């Protein structure tokens, strides 16, 4: 686990794929020292930038900025097929009634069932391959599984996504997780960057 930045209030790490938030907390605080904690979430098989507040004042400030949508986030992902060059996805997202582990897109015009929340995602295609597209994705809201759910809704699911992907969809040999990486964060006028990890770079080189 690589530290990107650390000061008295904030720690920014480069989360490896395969680690849950609970496992990260044990790694970061093995002796259970006083702490505020991880501010936001990344799925187990998503890699990239993660913010950790080191005191309660920092935690409250960061949570407020997330709530007010002042934190800028960007992800890189590889999707099936070729979506439009760029676009905006704006829907409601709520838990799927048929699979409790999944989220589902609901349109504003649909009858409302259960708790649904607004979800907004911008994307831009930055590279094309034969069967895939590399996208830069900017979620405005922060709903659970938002990017994965939204891209699946567009019929361009993330490559390697076992939950939101389609049956028998193509997958590059050697990819063992979803191709999704949190590459950029801007908070308190500080910008943080994370390059694609080696496993994802290797996949891109294979499909060129």
Short mmCIF file of C-alpha atoms in Angstrom, two decimals:
data_model
loop_
_atom_site.label_atom_id
_atom_site.label_comp_id
_atom_site.label_asym_id
_atom_site.label_seq_id
_atom_site.Cartn_x
_atom_site.Cartn_y
_atom_site.Cartn_z
CA UNK A 1 0.00 0.00 0.00
CA UNK A 2 1.57 3.25 -1.18
CA UNK A 3 1.20 6.57 0.63
CA UNK A 4 0.57 9.43 -1.79
CA UNK A 5 0.39 12.23 0.78
CA UNK A 6 0.36 12.69 4.53
CA UNK A 7 0.07 15.71 6.82
CA UNK A 8 -1.31 16.28 10.30
CA UNK A 9 -4.92 16.05 9.14
CA UNK A 10 -5.01 13.89 6.03
CA UNK A 11 -3.57 10.67 4.66
CA UNK A 12 -3.98 9.76 0.98
CA UNK A 13 -3.16 6.20 -0.03
CA UNK A 14 -3.06 4.26 -3.27
CA UNK A 15 -5.35 1.34 -2.48
CA UNK A 16 -4.41 -1.97 -4.10
CA UNK A 17 -7.11 -4.14 -5.66
CA UNK A 18 -8.19 -7.09 -3.54
CA UNK A 19 -8.27 -5.18 -0.26
CA UNK A 20 -11.49 -4.44 1.59
CA UNK A 21 -11.94 -1.29 3.65
CA UNK A 22 -11.96 -3.39 6.83
CA UNK A 23 -8.64 -4.98 5.87
CA UNK A 24 -7.15 -1.56 5.13
CA UNK A 25 -8.17 -0.28 8.53
CA UNK A 26 -6.34 -3.17 10.19
CA UNK A 27 -3.25 -2.51 8.08
CA UNK A 28 -3.28 1.20 8.82
CA UNK A 29 -4.09 0.95 12.51
CA UNK A 30 -2.81 -2.41 13.79
CA UNK A 31 -2.66 -1.21 17.41
CA UNK A 32 -6.07 0.49 17.28
CA UNK A 33 -4.68 3.95 17.82
CA UNK A 34 -7.16 6.84 18.08
CA UNK A 35 -8.28 7.78 14.60
CA UNK A 36 -11.09 9.32 12.63
CA UNK A 37 -11.07 6.93 9.72
CA UNK A 38 -11.61 6.38 6.03
CA UNK A 39 -13.78 9.11 4.53
CA UNK A 40 -15.16 7.39 1.42
CA UNK A 41 -15.19 3.92 -0.10
CA UNK A 42 -13.70 1.94 -2.96
CA UNK A 43 -14.92 -1.54 -3.84
CA UNK A 44 -12.63 -4.44 -2.96
CA UNK A 45 -11.51 -4.97 -6.57
CA UNK A 46 -11.18 -1.26 -7.41
CA UNK A 47 -7.73 0.28 -7.01
CA UNK A 48 -6.66 3.87 -6.54
CA UNK A 49 -6.84 6.96 -4.37
CA UNK A 50 -8.46 6.84 -0.96
CA UNK A 51 -8.76 9.64 1.62
CA UNK A 52 -8.29 8.99 5.34
CA UNK A 53 -9.00 11.66 7.96
CA UNK A 54 -6.52 11.66 10.85
CA UNK A 55 -8.67 13.60 13.28
CA UNK A 56 -12.32 14.44 13.84
CA UNK A 57 -12.01 18.00 12.56
CA UNK A 58 -10.61 16.72 9.27
CA UNK A 59 -13.28 14.03 9.09
CA UNK A 60 -16.11 16.51 9.56
CA UNK A 61 -14.64 18.87 6.97
CA UNK A 62 -14.13 16.15 4.36
CA UNK A 63 -17.57 14.65 4.92
CA UNK A 64 -19.11 18.09 4.44
CA UNK A 65 -17.16 18.61 1.20
CA UNK A 66 -18.31 15.24 -0.15
CA UNK A 67 -21.90 16.05 0.79
CA UNK A 68 -21.67 19.44 -0.95
CA UNK A 69 -19.98 17.81 -3.98
CA UNK A 70 -16.83 19.88 -3.64
CA UNK A 71 -14.48 16.91 -3.93
CA UNK A 72 -13.49 16.18 -7.54
CA UNK A 73 -12.96 12.52 -8.48
CA UNK A 74 -11.92 10.84 -11.70
CA UNK A 75 -11.62 7.18 -12.59
CA UNK A 76 -10.16 5.24 -15.48
CA UNK A 77 -12.02 2.17 -16.69
CA UNK A 78 -12.10 -0.21 -19.62
CA UNK A 79 -15.57 -0.94 -20.97
CA UNK A 80 -17.07 -3.38 -23.41
CA UNK A 81 -17.74 -1.89 -26.86
CA UNK A 82 -17.69 1.77 -27.85
CA UNK A 83 -19.94 4.19 -25.99
CA UNK A 84 -20.50 7.70 -27.31
CA UNK A 85 -17.41 9.93 -27.34
CA UNK A 86 -18.63 11.63 -24.17
CA UNK A 87 -21.81 11.84 -22.21
CA UNK A 88 -23.74 12.37 -19.01
CA UNK A 89 -25.68 9.66 -17.21
CA UNK A 90 -28.35 11.00 -14.86
CA UNK A 91 -30.69 8.56 -13.15
CA UNK A 92 -31.85 7.34 -9.79
CA UNK A 93 -30.01 4.43 -8.17
CA UNK A 94 -31.42 2.06 -5.59
CA UNK A 95 -30.91 -1.47 -4.38
CA UNK A 96 -32.01 -4.18 -6.80
CA UNK A 97 -35.06 -6.10 -5.63
CA UNK A 98 -33.82 -9.28 -7.35
CA UNK A 99 -30.24 -9.20 -6.05
CA UNK A 100 -29.51 -7.54 -2.71
CA UNK A 101 -25.80 -7.27 -3.56
CA UNK A 102 -26.48 -5.11 -6.61
CA UNK A 103 -27.65 -1.60 -7.27
CA UNK A 104 -30.10 -0.84 -10.05
CA UNK A 105 -30.81 2.16 -12.25
CA UNK A 106 -34.30 3.64 -12.06
CA UNK A 107 -35.57 6.40 -14.32
CA UNK A 108 -37.21 9.46 -12.82
CA UNK A 109 -40.42 8.57 -14.67
CA UNK A 110 -40.66 5.09 -13.13
CA UNK A 111 -42.81 4.28 -10.11
CA UNK A 112 -40.69 4.68 -6.97
CA UNK A 113 -40.03 1.60 -4.84
CA UNK A 114 -37.81 1.73 -1.76
CA UNK A 115 -34.99 4.21 -1.25
CA UNK A 116 -33.62 5.74 -4.44
CA UNK A 117 -31.07 8.51 -4.77
CA UNK A 118 -30.00 10.81 -7.56
CA UNK A 119 -26.86 9.66 -9.41
CA UNK A 120 -24.91 11.70 -11.97
CA UNK A 121 -21.88 10.49 -13.92
CA UNK A 122 -19.92 12.15 -16.73
CA UNK A 123 -17.66 10.12 -19.01
CA UNK A 124 -15.29 10.67 -21.92
CA UNK A 125 -13.82 8.06 -24.24
CA UNK A 126 -10.05 8.58 -24.40
CA UNK A 127 -8.90 5.49 -26.32
CA UNK A 128 -10.46 2.84 -28.55
CA UNK A 129 -9.56 -0.81 -29.02
CA UNK A 130 -11.15 -3.52 -31.14
CA UNK A 131 -13.65 -4.69 -28.53
CA UNK A 132 -13.13 -2.19 -25.75
CA UNK A 133 -12.92 1.50 -24.85
CA UNK A 134 -10.84 3.27 -22.22
CA UNK A 135 -12.91 5.91 -20.43
CA UNK A 136 -12.24 8.74 -18.05
CA UNK A 137 -15.21 8.87 -15.70
CA UNK A 138 -16.21 11.65 -13.32
CA UNK A 139 -18.94 10.81 -10.81
CA UNK A 140 -20.65 13.90 -9.41
CA UNK A 141 -22.57 11.96 -6.79
CA UNK A 142 -21.12 9.10 -4.76
CA UNK A 143 -23.63 6.26 -4.78
CA UNK A 144 -22.67 2.67 -4.08
CA UNK A 145 -21.39 0.94 -7.27
CA UNK A 146 -22.41 4.08 -9.20
CA UNK A 147 -19.91 3.87 -12.08
CA UNK A 148 -20.30 0.12 -12.50
CA UNK A 149 -24.08 0.34 -12.42
CA UNK A 150 -24.30 3.32 -14.77
CA UNK A 151 -22.00 1.86 -17.43
CA UNK A 152 -23.87 -1.43 -17.33
CA UNK A 153 -27.09 0.55 -17.82
CA UNK A 154 -25.53 2.01 -21.01
CA UNK A 155 -24.86 -1.56 -22.20
CA UNK A 156 -21.11 -0.93 -21.90
CA UNK A 157 -20.21 -2.66 -18.62
CA UNK A 158 -16.73 -2.51 -17.15
CA UNK A 159 -14.46 -5.29 -18.37
CA UNK A 160 -13.98 -7.98 -15.74
CA UNK A 161 -16.97 -6.90 -13.63
CA UNK A 162 -18.50 -10.14 -12.38
CA UNK A 163 -21.53 -8.44 -10.82
CA UNK A 164 -22.62 -5.88 -13.42
CA UNK A 165 -21.10 -7.48 -16.51
CA UNK A 166 -23.09 -9.45 -19.06
CA UNK A 167 -23.03 -13.20 -19.57
CA UNK A 168 -20.28 -14.37 -21.95
CA UNK A 169 -18.93 -10.83 -22.46
CA UNK A 170 -15.33 -10.67 -23.76
CA UNK A 171 -12.51 -10.33 -21.26
CA UNK A 172 -8.77 -9.99 -21.96
CA UNK A 173 -6.74 -12.99 -20.88
CA UNK A 174 -5.07 -12.41 -17.54
CA UNK A 175 -7.54 -9.86 -16.14
CA UNK A 176 -8.65 -11.12 -12.75
CA UNK A 177 -10.72 -8.17 -11.54
CA UNK A 178 -12.82 -5.26 -12.78
CA UNK A 179 -10.83 -2.71 -14.77
CA UNK A 180 -11.63 0.31 -12.60
CA UNK A 181 -9.07 2.66 -11.04
CA UNK A 182 -9.51 5.85 -9.00
CA UNK A 183 -6.90 8.03 -10.70
CA UNK A 184 -7.50 11.60 -9.51
CA UNK A 185 -8.77 13.47 -6.45
CA UNK A 186 -8.97 17.17 -5.71
CA UNK A 187 -9.79 18.30 -2.19
CA UNK A 188 -8.98 21.51 -0.31
CA UNK A 189 -7.31 22.79 -3.52
CA UNK A 190 -4.86 19.88 -3.36
CA UNK A 191 -4.62 17.53 -6.33
CA UNK A 192 -3.60 13.88 -6.08
CA UNK A 193 -2.84 11.49 -8.93
CA UNK A 194 -2.43 7.73 -9.26
CA UNK A 195 -1.16 5.94 -12.35
CA UNK A 196 -2.76 2.74 -13.57
CA UNK A 197 -1.31 -0.18 -11.62
CA UNK A 198 0.85 -2.73 -13.40
CA UNK A 199 -1.88 -5.36 -13.81
CA UNK A 200 -4.11 -2.92 -15.71
CA UNK A 201 -1.24 -1.47 -17.77
CA UNK A 202 -0.37 -5.03 -18.80
CA UNK A 203 -3.92 -5.63 -20.03
CA UNK A 204 -3.88 -2.46 -22.15
CA UNK A 205 -0.58 -3.50 -23.73
CA UNK A 206 -2.04 -6.92 -24.56
CA UNK A 207 -5.09 -5.57 -26.36
CA UNK A 208 -3.34 -2.87 -28.44
#
